[in-house]
Amino acid sequence: MTDEEILSLINKKNQLGLSLLAEKYEKLLVYIAAGILGNHVRDIEECVNDTYFKFWKNAEKYDYTKASLSTYLKVIVRNTAINRLRDVKRHEDRTHTEDVAELASVLPDVSVNIENQMMRRENVKKLNKMIASLPEKDRELMIRKYYYMQSSKVIAHAMSMSVTAVDSRLSRLRTKMKNEFQLI
Amino acid sequence: MTENYLIDLMGDLDTKFLENEYPERDIQMQKTIAKRKRTLTPFKKGNVFVISDTLYRTINEQRELYDNIVAYEPVSERAAHAKAQVKEKVDAVQAKMKALVAVVSGIVAMLVVIISLVRMVAKKKWLSKLFGKRVQTA
C-alpha cells in the first residue's frame, strides 16, 4: 500500500488507513520514541499512539510536496516524545527511573516571551545554515545526537565508529556551534 | 551553547535534513544482525540448517568464478602454464646474476690493471733513484 493510498483513506477518515499506517510505520516510530524515552514501554506506546492521533487530526494539513510521509511522522513522533519528557520534568512526582528523569532535566522549559521567540527563530535559521554547511558524517552525528537523541554507544554502532571518536567529534562540533552562535 | 538549547532548536530543523534514512538503516541493521544470529544458532538435533541468502549468493558466485577460471582449463595445461611462469622467473633471476658477475669481474680486472701499472711506475722510479744515487757516488 502506497503512502498516497494510506493518506487518502485517512483523509476520508477511514480507520483502515490508520491501521495501514501503523502497520507500515510502527517499527520506525517505536524506534525513534525509544531512542528518546528509553526503555519505558508504556511511555513509548503512548507517544506512538499520540503520534497517530495527531496525524489523524491534522492529515489534511500534510503537504507531501514539502516532506515525505515518513519524515512528517518522524517530526511528529520526535516532538511528541520530547514533550513527554518535558511532562516528566514538570511532574517530578511521577514515578520514573533515573535515566529518563535525568534526560528530562536537561530539556528547557521554553519561555513564550515574544523576544525569546524572535531570537529563537533567528537561531533556528542559523542552525539550519550550519547543519547545511557540515560534511555528511558530521551532519549525521548532529542529527542522530540532537534530533533523535541517540546515545553515543548507539551512534558509534550505527556509524561504525568508536564511542570515544563519536564523543570527541561531537565535542568539536559543539565548540564550533558555540563559536557560531556566540552564546554561552 | 548548551546541549538542551540545541535539542530544543533541533525541533524546528528543516525537514530536508530529515529526508535521510538513519533510523530506517538502524532498524535494517538490527534485522540483519538478528537474522545472522538466527542462522548462527548451534545446530541441534531435529533443527534444519538453512543457508542464509547472502551465503547462498556468495557460494554461487564462488562456484561461477571457479567454473570460469579453473574448470575450463585442463590440469595438464594448467601445469604447463605454471611451469612456463616459473621458468620465466628463474631465467630473469639468472640473467640478473650473470650481469652482476660480469660487472664485478670487470671491476676486478680494472683494479688488477691499475695496481700493476702503479707498481710498474713505482718500480721505474725506484730504479732511476737507485741508479741516480750510484752515479752520484761514483
Tab-separated table of C-alpha atoms in Angstrom:
chain	number	residue	atom	x	y	z
A	1	MET	CA	0.000	0.000	0.000
A	2	THR	CA	1.482	3.357	-1.007
A	3	ASP	CA	1.635	6.468	1.176
A	4	GLU	CA	-0.840	8.248	-1.118
A	5	GLU	CA	-3.397	5.471	-0.713
A	6	ILE	CA	-2.969	5.468	3.058
A	7	LEU	CA	-3.286	9.231	3.115
A	8	SER	CA	-6.429	9.263	1.007
A	9	LEU	CA	-8.038	6.704	3.357
A	10	ILE	CA	-7.100	8.802	6.397
A	11	ASN	CA	-8.387	11.953	4.727
A	12	LYS	CA	-11.702	10.166	4.235
A	13	LYS	CA	-11.498	9.354	7.956
A	14	ASN	CA	-11.412	5.658	7.193
A	15	GLN	CA	-9.886	3.780	10.140
A	16	LEU	CA	-8.366	1.235	7.794
A	17	GLY	CA	-5.928	3.972	6.740
A	18	LEU	CA	-4.752	4.327	10.307
A	19	SER	CA	-4.183	0.596	10.718
A	20	LEU	CA	-2.273	0.517	7.444
A	21	LEU	CA	-0.202	3.495	8.588
A	22	ALA	CA	0.557	1.698	11.849
A	23	GLU	CA	1.447	-1.468	10.006
A	24	LYS	CA	3.893	0.380	7.768
A	25	TYR	CA	5.495	2.829	10.193
A	26	GLU	CA	5.075	1.423	13.694
A	27	LYS	CA	8.579	-0.039	13.921
A	28	LEU	CA	10.135	3.244	12.833
A	29	LEU	CA	8.065	5.315	15.246
A	30	VAL	CA	8.729	2.969	18.159
A	31	TYR	CA	12.458	3.035	17.368
A	32	ILE	CA	12.590	6.851	17.386
A	33	ALA	CA	10.439	7.160	20.532
A	34	ALA	CA	12.523	4.511	22.306
A	35	GLY	CA	15.702	6.447	21.483
A	36	ILE	CA	14.321	9.475	23.306
A	37	LEU	CA	12.280	7.901	26.095
A	38	GLY	CA	14.496	4.948	26.929
A	39	ASN	CA	13.104	1.523	27.677
A	40	HIS	CA	9.776	2.710	29.059
A	41	VAL	CA	7.330	0.670	27.086
A	42	ARG	CA	4.251	2.444	28.355
A	43	ASP	CA	5.578	5.915	27.549
A	44	ILE	CA	6.715	4.759	24.129
A	45	GLU	CA	3.317	3.226	23.378
A	46	GLU	CA	1.518	6.379	24.463
A	47	CYS	CA	3.895	8.527	22.442
A	48	VAL	CA	3.331	6.471	19.284
A	49	ASN	CA	-0.436	6.496	19.824
A	50	ASP	CA	-0.322	10.282	20.284
A	51	THR	CA	1.564	10.490	17.003
A	52	TYR	CA	-1.186	8.535	15.197
A	53	PHE	CA	-3.825	10.694	16.823
A	54	LYS	CA	-2.084	13.946	15.853
A	55	PHE	CA	-1.678	12.732	12.291
A	56	TRP	CA	-5.319	11.581	12.162
A	57	LYS	CA	-6.438	15.049	13.299
A	58	ASN	CA	-4.115	17.031	11.010
A	59	ALA	CA	-3.792	14.755	7.978
A	60	GLU	CA	-5.392	17.305	5.662
A	61	LYS	CA	-2.670	19.836	6.578
A	62	TYR	CA	0.056	17.462	5.443
A	63	ASP	CA	1.703	18.573	2.205
A	64	TYR	CA	3.539	15.700	0.576
A	65	THR	CA	5.468	18.101	-1.695
A	66	LYS	CA	7.272	19.503	1.361
A	67	ALA	CA	8.254	16.237	3.029
A	68	SER	CA	7.690	12.524	2.671
A	69	LEU	CA	5.162	10.855	4.958
A	70	SER	CA	7.889	9.075	6.916
A	71	THR	CA	9.699	12.387	7.550
A	72	TYR	CA	6.443	14.036	8.625
A	73	LEU	CA	5.793	11.200	11.061
A	74	LYS	CA	9.392	11.342	12.307
A	75	VAL	CA	8.940	15.029	13.162
A	76	ILE	CA	5.651	14.365	14.975
A	77	VAL	CA	6.962	11.423	16.987
A	78	ARG	CA	10.188	13.209	17.919
A	79	ASN	CA	8.384	16.308	19.148
A	80	THR	CA	5.755	14.225	20.954
A	81	ALA	CA	8.486	12.250	22.725
A	82	ILE	CA	10.288	15.472	23.722
A	83	ASN	CA	7.026	16.901	25.073
A	84	ARG	CA	6.533	13.733	27.076
A	85	LEU	CA	9.981	14.219	28.586
A	86	ARG	CA	9.052	17.790	29.476
A	87	ASP	CA	5.949	16.464	31.200
A	88	VAL	CA	8.202	14.227	33.233
A	89	LYS	CA	10.175	17.297	34.253
A	90	ARG	CA	7.021	19.194	35.206
A	91	HIS	CA	5.526	16.359	37.185
A	92	GLU	CA	8.544	15.236	39.105
A	93	ASP	CA	6.411	13.252	41.469
A	94	ARG	CA	5.651	10.820	38.692
A	95	THR	CA	7.396	7.520	39.162
A	96	HIS	CA	10.147	7.277	36.624
A	97	THR	CA	13.507	5.654	36.844
A	98	GLU	CA	16.604	7.794	36.955
A	99	ASP	CA	17.705	7.803	33.352
A	100	VAL	CA	14.505	9.360	31.978
A	101	ALA	CA	14.339	11.905	34.785
A	102	GLU	CA	17.976	12.763	34.145
A	103	LEU	CA	17.296	13.191	30.450
A	104	ALA	CA	14.243	15.313	31.172
A	105	SER	CA	16.234	17.595	33.421
A	106	VAL	CA	18.390	18.776	30.525
A	107	LEU	CA	15.395	19.871	28.468
A	108	PRO	CA	14.462	23.504	28.731
A	109	ASP	CA	11.081	24.888	29.545
A	110	VAL	CA	10.736	27.245	26.589
A	111	SER	CA	9.515	30.657	27.521
A	112	VAL	CA	6.671	32.144	25.469
A	113	ASN	CA	8.207	35.587	25.647
A	114	ILE	CA	7.989	37.305	22.205
A	115	GLU	CA	11.596	38.493	22.254
A	116	ASN	CA	12.749	34.987	23.016
A	117	GLN	CA	10.587	33.625	20.243
A	118	MET	CA	12.146	36.003	17.696
A	119	MET	CA	15.635	35.194	18.864
A	120	ARG	CA	14.794	31.526	18.654
A	121	ARG	CA	13.599	31.919	15.078
A	122	GLU	CA	16.889	33.600	14.175
A	123	ASN	CA	18.830	30.851	15.882
A	124	VAL	CA	16.857	28.183	14.040
A	125	LYS	CA	17.832	29.874	10.755
A	126	LYS	CA	21.489	29.911	11.840
A	127	LEU	CA	21.279	26.284	12.887
A	128	ASN	CA	19.833	25.250	9.516
A	129	LYS	CA	22.640	27.090	7.738
A	130	MET	CA	25.254	25.482	9.941
A	131	ILE	CA	23.844	21.994	9.523
A	132	ALA	CA	23.772	22.517	5.752
A	133	SER	CA	27.426	23.541	5.759
A	134	LEU	CA	28.587	20.458	7.692
A	135	PRO	CA	30.132	17.434	5.968
A	136	GLU	CA	27.777	14.466	5.617
A	137	LYS	CA	29.284	12.496	8.515
A	138	ASP	CA	29.182	15.411	10.957
A	139	ARG	CA	25.624	16.195	9.902
A	140	GLU	CA	24.597	12.612	10.592
A	141	LEU	CA	26.276	12.795	14.003
A	142	MET	CA	24.483	16.029	14.898
A	143	ILE	CA	21.097	14.772	13.754
A	144	ARG	CA	21.456	11.444	15.495
A	145	LYS	CA	22.615	13.043	18.747
A	146	TYR	CA	20.449	16.143	18.973
A	147	TYR	CA	17.443	15.266	16.854
A	148	TYR	CA	16.923	11.582	17.585
A	149	MET	CA	18.764	11.919	20.913
A	150	GLN	CA	20.588	8.648	20.440
A	151	SER	CA	23.308	7.665	22.894
A	152	SER	CA	26.954	7.763	21.840
A	153	LYS	CA	27.027	3.969	22.011
A	154	VAL	CA	24.126	3.617	19.569
A	155	ILE	CA	25.637	6.209	17.239
A	156	ALA	CA	29.027	4.514	17.371
A	157	HIS	CA	27.469	1.172	16.484
A	158	ALA	CA	25.386	2.616	13.657
A	159	MET	CA	28.227	4.630	12.146
A	160	SER	CA	30.956	2.031	12.708
A	161	MET	CA	32.973	4.344	14.945
A	162	SER	CA	34.315	4.047	18.478
A	163	VAL	CA	32.406	5.711	21.322
A	164	THR	CA	35.447	7.900	22.083
A	165	ALA	CA	35.615	9.040	18.463
A	166	VAL	CA	31.909	9.918	18.499
A	167	ASP	CA	32.245	11.882	21.730
A	168	SER	CA	35.329	13.813	20.652
A	169	ARG	CA	33.814	14.643	17.281
A	170	LEU	CA	30.607	15.825	18.937
A	171	SER	CA	32.585	17.931	21.370
A	172	ARG	CA	34.389	19.605	18.463
A	173	LEU	CA	31.076	20.225	16.732
A	174	ARG	CA	29.600	21.732	19.890
A	175	THR	CA	32.531	24.112	20.175
A	176	LYS	CA	32.054	25.074	16.543
A	177	MET	CA	28.363	25.705	17.179
A	178	LYS	CA	29.147	27.718	20.279
A	179	ASN	CA	31.514	29.951	18.337
A	180	GLU	CA	28.975	30.342	15.568
A	181	PHE	CA	26.134	31.298	17.878
A	182	GLN	CA	28.363	33.353	20.167
A	183	LEU	CA	26.318	32.169	23.085
A	184	ILE	CA	27.351	30.631	26.357
B	1	MET	CA	25.583	26.893	23.578
B	2	THR	CA	24.110	24.355	25.916
B	3	GLU	CA	23.036	20.898	24.792
B	4	ASN	CA	19.436	21.366	25.912
B	5	TYR	CA	19.086	24.542	23.851
B	6	LEU	CA	20.471	22.717	20.838
B	7	ILE	CA	17.996	19.850	21.341
B	8	ASP	CA	15.201	22.388	21.552
B	9	LEU	CA	16.291	24.232	18.380
B	10	MET	CA	16.621	20.941	16.535
B	11	GLY	CA	12.846	20.563	16.880
B	12	ASP	CA	12.460	23.173	14.144
B	13	LEU	CA	15.133	21.750	11.870
B	14	ASP	CA	14.424	21.971	8.153
B	15	THR	CA	12.687	18.768	7.016
B	16	LYS	CA	15.142	18.389	4.125
B	17	PHE	CA	17.738	17.291	6.699
B	18	LEU	CA	15.374	14.602	7.907
B	19	GLU	CA	14.838	13.078	4.487
B	20	ASN	CA	17.695	10.757	5.373
B	21	GLU	CA	17.084	7.204	6.440
B	22	TYR	CA	19.180	6.940	9.595
B	23	PRO	CA	16.529	5.270	11.789
B	24	GLU	CA	15.404	3.057	8.906
B	25	ARG	CA	19.010	1.996	8.364
B	26	ASP	CA	19.403	1.190	12.069
B	27	ILE	CA	16.264	-0.956	12.016
B	28	GLN	CA	17.513	-2.728	8.909
B	29	MET	CA	20.876	-3.348	10.601
B	30	GLN	CA	19.147	-4.763	13.678
B	31	LYS	CA	17.121	-7.082	11.433
B	32	THR	CA	20.249	-8.264	9.628
B	33	ILE	CA	22.039	-8.937	12.915
B	34	ALA	CA	19.019	-10.824	14.262
B	35	LYS	CA	18.833	-12.833	11.051
B	36	ARG	CA	22.534	-13.663	11.219
B	37	LYS	CA	22.216	-14.666	14.863
B	38	ARG	CA	19.384	-16.988	13.907
B	39	THR	CA	21.470	-18.645	11.221
B	40	LEU	CA	24.423	-18.956	13.590
B	41	THR	CA	22.497	-20.660	16.421
B	42	PRO	CA	24.099	-24.014	17.273
B	43	PHE	CA	22.821	-26.982	15.393
B	44	LYS	CA	20.505	-29.092	17.492
B	45	LYS	CA	19.038	-32.454	16.730
B	46	GLY	CA	15.904	-32.002	14.695
B	47	ASN	CA	16.833	-28.482	13.542
B	48	VAL	CA	17.066	-27.939	9.832
B	49	PHE	CA	20.102	-25.960	8.804
B	50	VAL	CA	19.083	-23.176	6.459
B	51	ILE	CA	21.726	-21.363	4.460
B	52	SER	CA	21.203	-17.612	4.523
B	53	ASP	CA	20.556	-15.787	1.242
B	54	THR	CA	23.866	-13.932	1.433
B	55	LEU	CA	25.825	-17.104	1.987
B	56	TYR	CA	23.943	-18.864	-0.804
B	57	ARG	CA	24.730	-15.991	-3.173
B	58	THR	CA	28.401	-15.992	-2.180
B	59	ILE	CA	28.665	-19.750	-2.713
B	60	ASN	CA	27.116	-19.405	-6.164
B	61	GLU	CA	29.421	-16.529	-7.075
B	62	GLN	CA	32.448	-18.542	-5.995
B	63	ARG	CA	31.219	-21.514	-7.995
B	64	GLU	CA	30.769	-19.362	-11.111
B	65	LEU	CA	34.226	-17.918	-10.638
B	66	TYR	CA	35.670	-21.409	-10.323
B	67	ASP	CA	33.802	-22.572	-13.431
B	68	ASN	CA	35.074	-19.624	-15.472
B	69	ILE	CA	38.676	-19.686	-14.406
B	70	VAL	CA	39.585	-23.234	-13.496
B	71	ALA	CA	37.097	-25.711	-14.811
B	72	TYR	CA	37.654	-24.872	-18.483
B	73	GLU	CA	41.450	-25.298	-18.243
B	74	PRO	CA	42.595	-28.931	-18.054
B	75	VAL	CA	45.074	-29.874	-15.326
B	76	SER	CA	47.923	-30.625	-17.803
B	77	GLU	CA	47.531	-27.176	-19.425
B	78	ARG	CA	47.374	-25.502	-16.040
B	79	ALA	CA	50.635	-27.325	-15.045
B	80	ALA	CA	52.392	-26.295	-18.279
B	81	HIS	CA	51.286	-22.731	-17.766
B	82	ALA	CA	52.627	-22.741	-14.215
B	83	LYS	CA	55.919	-24.324	-15.342
B	84	ALA	CA	56.388	-21.683	-18.043
B	85	GLN	CA	55.790	-18.946	-15.494
B	86	VAL	CA	58.347	-20.432	-13.090
B	87	LYS	CA	60.898	-20.825	-15.905
B	88	GLU	CA	60.410	-17.218	-16.911
B	89	LYS	CA	61.087	-16.074	-13.368
B	90	VAL	CA	64.170	-18.327	-12.997
B	91	ASP	CA	65.558	-17.016	-16.325
B	92	ALA	CA	65.104	-13.468	-15.196
B	93	VAL	CA	66.980	-14.141	-11.939
B	94	GLN	CA	69.781	-15.965	-13.822
B	95	ALA	CA	70.183	-13.083	-16.258
B	96	LYS	CA	70.463	-10.668	-13.372
B	97	MET	CA	73.098	-12.815	-11.699
B	98	LYS	CA	75.108	-13.060	-14.921
B	99	ALA	CA	75.068	-9.317	-15.372
B	100	LEU	CA	76.183	-8.852	-11.776
B	101	VAL	CA	79.086	-11.324	-12.183
B	102	ALA	CA	80.181	-9.571	-15.385
B	103	VAL	CA	80.200	-6.179	-13.709
B	104	VAL	CA	82.134	-7.471	-10.675
B	105	SER	CA	84.723	-9.292	-12.817
B	106	GLY	CA	85.157	-6.153	-14.967
B	107	ILE	CA	85.804	-4.081	-11.864
B	108	VAL	CA	88.322	-6.656	-10.553
B	109	ALA	CA	90.167	-6.725	-13.905
B	110	MET	CA	90.352	-2.922	-13.938
B	111	LEU	CA	91.744	-2.944	-10.399
B	112	VAL	CA	94.404	-5.524	-11.366
B	113	VAL	CA	95.482	-3.411	-14.353
B	114	ILE	CA	95.613	-0.233	-12.285
B	115	ILE	CA	97.620	-1.913	-9.497
B	116	SER	CA	100.148	-3.390	-11.966
B	117	LEU	CA	100.550	-0.008	-13.679
B	118	VAL	CA	101.165	1.674	-10.350
B	119	ARG	CA	103.638	-0.961	-9.413
B	120	MET	CA	105.464	-0.545	-12.729
B	121	VAL	CA	105.700	3.184	-12.315
B	122	ALA	CA	106.881	2.819	-8.754
B	123	LYS	CA	109.493	0.302	-9.785
B	124	LYS	CA	110.795	2.594	-12.550
B	125	LYS	CA	111.044	5.475	-10.142
B	126	TRP	CA	112.885	3.359	-7.600
B	127	LEU	CA	115.357	2.104	-10.248
B	128	SER	CA	116.066	5.589	-11.548
B	129	LYS	CA	116.546	6.730	-7.987
B	130	LEU	CA	118.875	3.808	-7.345
B	131	PHE	CA	120.963	4.450	-10.478
B	132	GLY	CA	120.979	8.126	-9.901
B	133	LYS	CA	122.428	7.607	-6.443
B	134	ARG	CA	125.002	5.171	-7.810
B	135	VAL	CA	126.126	7.691	-10.426
B	136	GLN	CA	126.439	10.296	-7.766
B	137	THR	CA	128.541	8.054	-5.522
B	138	ALA	CA	130.689	7.001	-8.473
